[in-house]
Amino acid sequence: MCGIVGYTGFQNAIHILMDGLSHLEYRGYDSSGIALEKDEINIFKASGKLVNLVESLKKADDDKLDAKTGIGHIRWATHGLPTVENAHPHTSSTGDIALVHNGIIENYKEVKSFLENKGYSFKSQTDTEVAAMLIGYEYDIHKDLKTAVEAAIKQLKGAWAFCVMHKNEKGTIVATRKNAPLLIGVGEGENFLASDIPAIIKHTKRAIYLNDGQIAKVTPDLIEIFNPDGTIAQNKVEVLPFEPMALSKMGYKHFMLKEIHEQPDVVRNILQNKIKDEFSKILLSDVNLSEKQLKDINRIQIIACGTSLHAGLVGKYIIEELTGIPTDVEPSSEYIYRSTIADKNTLVIGISQSGETADTITAIKQVKEKGSHVLIITNRKESLLARLSDSLLHVNAGIEVSVAATKSYIAQLMSLYLFAIYMAETLNKSADKVQEIKHELLTLPSKLEAVLSEGMKIREIAKKYSSFKNFIFIARGINYPTALEGALKLKEISYINATGYAAGELKHGPIAMLDETMPVLAIMNKGLVYDKVMSNCEEAFARQARLIGVANHIDDKHKAIFNDYILIPDISDLVSPALNITVLQLLAYHIAEYLGKDVDQPRNLAKSVTVE
Ligand code: F6R
């Protein structure tokens, strides 16, 4: 998390840095700062959202703001409160060096005591200030910024993307990264640095990705890249994939609402050229597994975090249903700290919208060493995780700005359907079910549109329930993960305490919480578990819980016990999670919006979680 941006060229740096930071707010937004190079390095910082920095810059001396080189940072606090002292940029003891950092320095305490023993003192509680001081210490020895950075990173452990300036090295930014993203935007007489594409896409479509351990020396006219062993590197210049248009709200009040409304097109887009009709074989050229390798797979492990983990749980149902191959799903953060069993016949699927999640990256690196084939499902085909993949399914949902994942989740589900179908067809299994799923997927976009057209009704229900402090979501079978994801959406953007349960588990404990203050939302799809969920709803009704139903079939029995219900189009059980979650996303959105919450940037969260 945290976003960094850098500029050196002929334009006024401040505008480019501030605009860049505004496009990186999804990475963190609890404080921000910039450093501008004039005769001195001038630093400006503010706690809270970026708008506070904008306000404080209005009071700054114009002369100090007039600079052609600078670096900026937007923070998601890891070490120390989100105060001005802890905001980046941090400086060396003399103030000659300024540093912005994304990542975590794991051995910062040891380095700090090493420096304290040499007489250094610190103003902040951050690990980053320690790195800035260490670079300053090395600069005093080497008198060259690139060499100082090189010497410093040899002493650091952890993850970082750094941009560093020294007041005596005019127009120069030294940058390096390890397990945290950083790209260099290539311009004419100017160059850019950023954690992510949206920060620079307005200015250039050409970029260089730095590899782990490489150091770049960037000036307006030259980008020199050095490998960890000091040799000159020739990284290729790539064309960036995003259009600035994707960053506009297009008339919606929030990005989240816009992104939910994009879901029908996201589904169309991902199915296009892959499923022609229910009778033709699927086309999935991105899977680099030979038929023999596929046939040898005897186990699948899915690893992911948060919303992506919920997509993985749906994936387990689909894959096991269509292929019969045992599939386990585990949070990446759990997977990495136990002896996991994986070998060359294990297929490991990593799912991540950002492709940057530190826990998932660590887990994937671990399984690669065991010889397992790694399939990555991500929305960022240029990300670190994508680069670690043996097979890459790019979900192609377009940039998702809102911190709460919506369209990327649907797109992940689609990739899992496609992959499960591909496996089943290669293994000659479950032909009837495959045909049914293909048919249902092809009709999904219009059904999603029908759900979106119920927006006003969902908004009314949201208003009615917005004053409740707690919420329970229940479902069974393939929609159990939908209940988990619906509850996650509600809690992350409205801060209401919402929990998802397998409906059958209600009576094993959670039922004790039920009374008229606890709404229970039940996902009821006409299929295998419909009657069972209905029985669980009856149990909740008997405890006076208020019931909300999300169902594709409503009868008098429902009407007698449900306070409210949302009727969705008819859909088969196996594809229903994609439709049901859209209702729950809208419900969460409207509750949060009604409560006046910061929907696109909920407190304490960030779009990409680059720390373990
Ligand atoms: C919730 C959300 C998070 C992410 C999680 C993993 O809306 O977005 O729970 O799903 O942080 O992130 P990725 O998918 O980027 O690995």
PDB file of N, CA, C and O in Angstrom, residues 299-305 309 328-343 346-349 359-368 370 372 374:
ATOM      1  N   ARG A 299      -4.872 -32.576  -7.628  1.00  0.00           N
ATOM      2  CA  ARG A 299      -5.313 -31.712  -6.522  1.00  0.00           C
ATOM      3  C   ARG A 299      -5.149 -30.258  -6.944  1.00  0.00           C
ATOM      4  O   ARG A 299      -4.211 -29.918  -7.664  1.00  0.00           O
ATOM      5  N   ILE A 300      -6.078 -29.440  -6.489  1.00  0.00           N
ATOM      6  CA  ILE A 300      -5.994 -28.003  -6.801  1.00  0.00           C
ATOM      7  C   ILE A 300      -6.018 -27.225  -5.498  1.00  0.00           C
ATOM      8  O   ILE A 300      -6.778 -27.559  -4.582  1.00  0.00           O
ATOM      9  N   GLN A 301      -5.154 -26.233  -5.410  1.00  0.00           N
ATOM     10  CA  GLN A 301      -5.182 -25.347  -4.244  1.00  0.00           C
ATOM     11  C   GLN A 301      -5.429 -23.928  -4.737  1.00  0.00           C
ATOM     12  O   GLN A 301      -4.739 -23.468  -5.651  1.00  0.00           O
ATOM     13  N   ILE A 302      -6.393 -23.283  -4.122  1.00  0.00           N
ATOM     14  CA  ILE A 302      -6.658 -21.886  -4.486  1.00  0.00           C
ATOM     15  C   ILE A 302      -6.218 -21.023  -3.316  1.00  0.00           C
ATOM     16  O   ILE A 302      -6.617 -21.269  -2.172  1.00  0.00           O
ATOM     17  N   ILE A 303      -5.371 -20.016  -3.608  1.00  0.00           N
ATOM     18  CA  ILE A 303      -4.935 -19.120  -2.529  1.00  0.00           C
ATOM     19  C   ILE A 303      -5.226 -17.667  -2.906  1.00  0.00           C
ATOM     20  O   ILE A 303      -5.016 -17.256  -4.044  1.00  0.00           O
ATOM     21  N   ALA A 304      -5.741 -16.946  -1.936  1.00  0.00           N
ATOM     22  CA  ALA A 304      -6.165 -15.562  -2.200  1.00  0.00           C
ATOM     23  C   ALA A 304      -6.527 -14.910  -0.870  1.00  0.00           C
ATOM     24  O   ALA A 304      -6.497 -15.566   0.178  1.00  0.00           O
ATOM     25  N   CYS A 305      -6.872 -13.645  -0.923  1.00  0.00           N
ATOM     26  CA  CYS A 305      -7.279 -12.911   0.288  1.00  0.00           C
ATOM     27  C   CYS A 305      -8.596 -12.176   0.036  1.00  0.00           C
ATOM     28  O   CYS A 305      -8.882 -11.783  -1.098  1.00  0.00           O
ATOM     29  N   LEU A 309     -10.589 -14.273  -2.161  1.00  0.00           N
ATOM     30  CA  LEU A 309     -10.731 -15.566  -1.483  1.00  0.00           C
ATOM     31  C   LEU A 309     -12.164 -16.071  -1.644  1.00  0.00           C
ATOM     32  O   LEU A 309     -12.403 -17.265  -1.875  1.00  0.00           O
ATOM     33  N   ASP A 328      -8.885 -27.290  -2.621  1.00  0.00           N
ATOM     34  CA  ASP A 328      -8.865 -26.610  -1.311  1.00  0.00           C
ATOM     35  C   ASP A 328      -8.714 -25.117  -1.536  1.00  0.00           C
ATOM     36  O   ASP A 328      -8.030 -24.690  -2.466  1.00  0.00           O
ATOM     37  N   VAL A 329      -9.305 -24.347  -0.650  1.00  0.00           N
ATOM     38  CA  VAL A 329      -9.186 -22.882  -0.752  1.00  0.00           C
ATOM     39  C   VAL A 329      -8.662 -22.381   0.585  1.00  0.00           C
ATOM     40  O   VAL A 329      -9.161 -22.788   1.638  1.00  0.00           O
ATOM     41  N   GLU A 330      -7.674 -21.523   0.547  1.00  0.00           N
ATOM     42  CA  GLU A 330      -7.075 -21.067   1.805  1.00  0.00           C
ATOM     43  C   GLU A 330      -6.635 -19.615   1.704  1.00  0.00           C
ATOM     44  O   GLU A 330      -6.126 -19.196   0.654  1.00  0.00           O
ATOM     45  N   PRO A 331      -6.806 -18.840   2.788  1.00  0.00           N
ATOM     46  CA  PRO A 331      -6.259 -17.472   2.761  1.00  0.00           C
ATOM     47  C   PRO A 331      -4.747 -17.549   2.608  1.00  0.00           C
ATOM     48  O   PRO A 331      -4.090 -18.364   3.267  1.00  0.00           O
ATOM     49  N   SER A 332      -4.196 -16.708   1.769  1.00  0.00           N
ATOM     50  CA  SER A 332      -2.741 -16.735   1.522  1.00  0.00           C
ATOM     51  C   SER A 332      -1.964 -16.577   2.819  1.00  0.00           C
ATOM     52  O   SER A 332      -0.928 -17.206   3.020  1.00  0.00           O
ATOM     53  N   SER A 333      -2.483 -15.733   3.714  1.00  0.00           N
ATOM     54  CA  SER A 333      -1.753 -15.434   4.953  1.00  0.00           C
ATOM     55  C   SER A 333      -1.651 -16.668   5.846  1.00  0.00           C
ATOM     56  O   SER A 333      -0.762 -16.756   6.694  1.00  0.00           O
ATOM     57  N   GLU A 334      -2.574 -17.626   5.697  1.00  0.00           N
ATOM     58  CA  GLU A 334      -2.494 -18.880   6.451  1.00  0.00           C
ATOM     59  C   GLU A 334      -1.604 -19.868   5.716  1.00  0.00           C
ATOM     60  O   GLU A 334      -0.828 -20.607   6.325  1.00  0.00           O
ATOM     61  N   TYR A 335      -1.716 -19.877   4.420  1.00  0.00           N
ATOM     62  CA  TYR A 335      -0.994 -20.847   3.584  1.00  0.00           C
ATOM     63  C   TYR A 335       0.517 -20.747   3.790  1.00  0.00           C
ATOM     64  O   TYR A 335       1.220 -21.747   3.775  1.00  0.00           O
ATOM     65  N   ILE A 336       0.990 -19.524   4.015  1.00  0.00           N
ATOM     66  CA  ILE A 336       2.451 -19.357   4.009  1.00  0.00           C
ATOM     67  C   ILE A 336       3.127 -19.773   5.311  1.00  0.00           C
ATOM     68  O   ILE A 336       4.321 -19.929   5.336  1.00  0.00           O
ATOM     69  N   TYR A 337       2.353 -19.954   6.367  1.00  0.00           N
ATOM     70  CA  TYR A 337       3.010 -20.290   7.633  1.00  0.00           C
ATOM     71  C   TYR A 337       2.666 -21.686   8.132  1.00  0.00           C
ATOM     72  O   TYR A 337       2.359 -21.888   9.301  1.00  0.00           O
ATOM     73  N   ARG A 338       2.627 -22.653   7.240  1.00  0.00           N
ATOM     74  CA  ARG A 338       2.502 -24.051   7.649  1.00  0.00           C
ATOM     75  C   ARG A 338       3.145 -24.903   6.549  1.00  0.00           C
ATOM     76  O   ARG A 338       3.466 -24.390   5.480  1.00  0.00           O
ATOM     77  N   SER A 339       3.327 -26.193   6.861  1.00  0.00           N
ATOM     78  CA  SER A 339       3.957 -27.026   5.841  1.00  0.00           C
ATOM     79  C   SER A 339       2.875 -27.465   4.861  1.00  0.00           C
ATOM     80  O   SER A 339       2.091 -28.364   5.161  1.00  0.00           O
ATOM     81  N   THR A 340       2.808 -26.806   3.752  1.00  0.00           N
ATOM     82  CA  THR A 340       1.773 -27.130   2.780  1.00  0.00           C
ATOM     83  C   THR A 340       2.247 -28.264   1.876  1.00  0.00           C
ATOM     84  O   THR A 340       3.446 -28.398   1.613  1.00  0.00           O
ATOM     85  N   ILE A 341       1.282 -29.042   1.424  1.00  0.00           N
ATOM     86  CA  ILE A 341       1.646 -30.180   0.582  1.00  0.00           C
ATOM     87  C   ILE A 341       1.272 -29.841  -0.855  1.00  0.00           C
ATOM     88  O   ILE A 341       0.101 -29.666  -1.173  1.00  0.00           O
ATOM     89  N   ALA A 342       2.275 -29.664  -1.659  1.00  0.00           N
ATOM     90  CA  ALA A 342       2.039 -29.355  -3.080  1.00  0.00           C
ATOM     91  C   ALA A 342       3.203 -29.936  -3.859  1.00  0.00           C
ATOM     92  O   ALA A 342       4.347 -29.937  -3.381  1.00  0.00           O
ATOM     93  N   ASP A 343       2.926 -30.449  -5.044  1.00  0.00           N
ATOM     94  CA  ASP A 343       4.010 -30.978  -5.883  1.00  0.00           C
ATOM     95  C   ASP A 343       3.691 -30.706  -7.347  1.00  0.00           C
ATOM     96  O   ASP A 343       2.796 -29.908  -7.639  1.00  0.00           O
ATOM     97  N   THR A 346       0.134 -30.811  -8.457  1.00  0.00           N
ATOM     98  CA  THR A 346      -0.810 -29.885  -7.822  1.00  0.00           C
ATOM     99  C   THR A 346      -0.899 -28.651  -8.715  1.00  0.00           C
ATOM    100  O   THR A 346       0.125 -28.113  -9.134  1.00  0.00           O
ATOM    101  N   LEU A 347      -2.110 -28.240  -8.973  1.00  0.00           N
ATOM    102  CA  LEU A 347      -2.276 -26.962  -9.678  1.00  0.00           C
ATOM    103  C   LEU A 347      -2.601 -25.922  -8.621  1.00  0.00           C
ATOM    104  O   LEU A 347      -3.520 -26.106  -7.820  1.00  0.00           O
ATOM    105  N   VAL A 348      -1.836 -24.841  -8.595  1.00  0.00           N
ATOM    106  CA  VAL A 348      -2.098 -23.788  -7.612  1.00  0.00           C
ATOM    107  C   VAL A 348      -2.660 -22.575  -8.338  1.00  0.00           C
ATOM    108  O   VAL A 348      -2.064 -22.074  -9.299  1.00  0.00           O
ATOM    109  N   ILE A 349      -3.827 -22.147  -7.887  1.00  0.00           N
ATOM    110  CA  ILE A 349      -4.459 -20.978  -8.502  1.00  0.00           C
ATOM    111  C   ILE A 349      -4.368 -19.816  -7.514  1.00  0.00           C
ATOM    112  O   ILE A 349      -4.861 -19.903  -6.388  1.00  0.00           O
ATOM    113  N   ASP A 359       0.767 -11.172   0.767  1.00  0.00           N
ATOM    114  CA  ASP A 359       0.580 -12.539   1.270  1.00  0.00           C
ATOM    115  C   ASP A 359       0.476 -13.531   0.105  1.00  0.00           C
ATOM    116  O   ASP A 359       1.037 -14.621   0.151  1.00  0.00           O
ATOM    117  N   THR A 360      -0.251 -13.135  -0.921  1.00  0.00           N
ATOM    118  CA  THR A 360      -0.448 -14.049  -2.055  1.00  0.00           C
ATOM    119  C   THR A 360       0.858 -14.202  -2.837  1.00  0.00           C
ATOM    120  O   THR A 360       1.203 -15.295  -3.285  1.00  0.00           O
ATOM    121  N   ILE A 361       1.603 -13.114  -2.960  1.00  0.00           N
ATOM    122  CA  ILE A 361       2.893 -13.192  -3.663  1.00  0.00           C
ATOM    123  C   ILE A 361       3.824 -14.157  -2.932  1.00  0.00           C
ATOM    124  O   ILE A 361       4.443 -15.038  -3.541  1.00  0.00           O
ATOM    125  N   THR A 362       3.897 -14.030  -1.615  1.00  0.00           N
ATOM    126  CA  THR A 362       4.779 -14.922  -0.841  1.00  0.00           C
ATOM    127  C   THR A 362       4.342 -16.379  -1.020  1.00  0.00           C
ATOM    128  O   THR A 362       5.172 -17.271  -1.238  1.00  0.00           O
ATOM    129  N   ALA A 363       3.025 -16.616  -0.936  1.00  0.00           N
ATOM    130  CA  ALA A 363       2.520 -17.990  -1.061  1.00  0.00           C
ATOM    131  C   ALA A 363       2.872 -18.560  -2.439  1.00  0.00           C
ATOM    132  O   ALA A 363       3.318 -19.707  -2.559  1.00  0.00           O
ATOM    133  N   ILE A 364       2.690 -17.746  -3.464  1.00  0.00           N
ATOM    134  CA  ILE A 364       2.953 -18.228  -4.822  1.00  0.00           C
ATOM    135  C   ILE A 364       4.445 -18.506  -5.011  1.00  0.00           C
ATOM    136  O   ILE A 364       4.837 -19.511  -5.627  1.00  0.00           O
ATOM    137  N   LYS A 365       5.279 -17.661  -4.452  1.00  0.00           N
ATOM    138  CA  LYS A 365       6.729 -17.916  -4.562  1.00  0.00           C
ATOM    139  C   LYS A 365       7.072 -19.251  -3.898  1.00  0.00           C
ATOM    140  O   LYS A 365       7.906 -20.004  -4.388  1.00  0.00           O
ATOM    141  N   GLN A 366       6.405 -19.538  -2.772  1.00  0.00           N
ATOM    142  CA  GLN A 366       6.675 -20.796  -2.071  1.00  0.00           C
ATOM    143  C   GLN A 366       6.301 -22.010  -2.938  1.00  0.00           C
ATOM    144  O   GLN A 366       7.060 -22.962  -3.036  1.00  0.00           O
ATOM    145  N   VAL A 367       5.114 -21.951  -3.563  1.00  0.00           N
ATOM    146  CA  VAL A 367       4.698 -23.153  -4.319  1.00  0.00           C
ATOM    147  C   VAL A 367       5.493 -23.312  -5.597  1.00  0.00           C
ATOM    148  O   VAL A 367       5.665 -24.431  -6.080  1.00  0.00           O
ATOM    149  N   LYS A 368       5.984 -22.227  -6.122  1.00  0.00           N
ATOM    150  CA  LYS A 368       6.793 -22.338  -7.349  1.00  0.00           C
ATOM    151  C   LYS A 368       8.026 -23.204  -7.075  1.00  0.00           C
ATOM    152  O   LYS A 368       8.455 -23.971  -7.902  1.00  0.00           O
ATOM    153  N   LYS A 370       8.135 -25.656  -5.234  1.00  0.00           N
ATOM    154  CA  LYS A 370       7.743 -27.071  -5.127  1.00  0.00           C
ATOM    155  C   LYS A 370       7.414 -27.675  -6.489  1.00  0.00           C
ATOM    156  O   LYS A 370       7.007 -28.817  -6.588  1.00  0.00           O
ATOM    157  N   SER A 372       4.940 -26.825  -8.548  1.00  0.00           N
ATOM    158  CA  SER A 372       3.518 -26.818  -8.955  1.00  0.00           C
ATOM    159  C   SER A 372       3.324 -25.819 -10.088  1.00  0.00           C
ATOM    160  O   SER A 372       3.998 -24.788 -10.139  1.00  0.00           O
ATOM    161  N   VAL A 374       1.536 -22.803 -11.645  1.00  0.00           N
ATOM    162  CA  VAL A 374       0.859 -21.666 -11.017  1.00  0.00           C
ATOM    163  C   VAL A 374       0.001 -20.943 -12.044  1.00  0.00           C
ATOM    164  O   VAL A 374       0.499 -20.437 -13.045  1.00  0.00           O
TER     165      VAL A 374
END
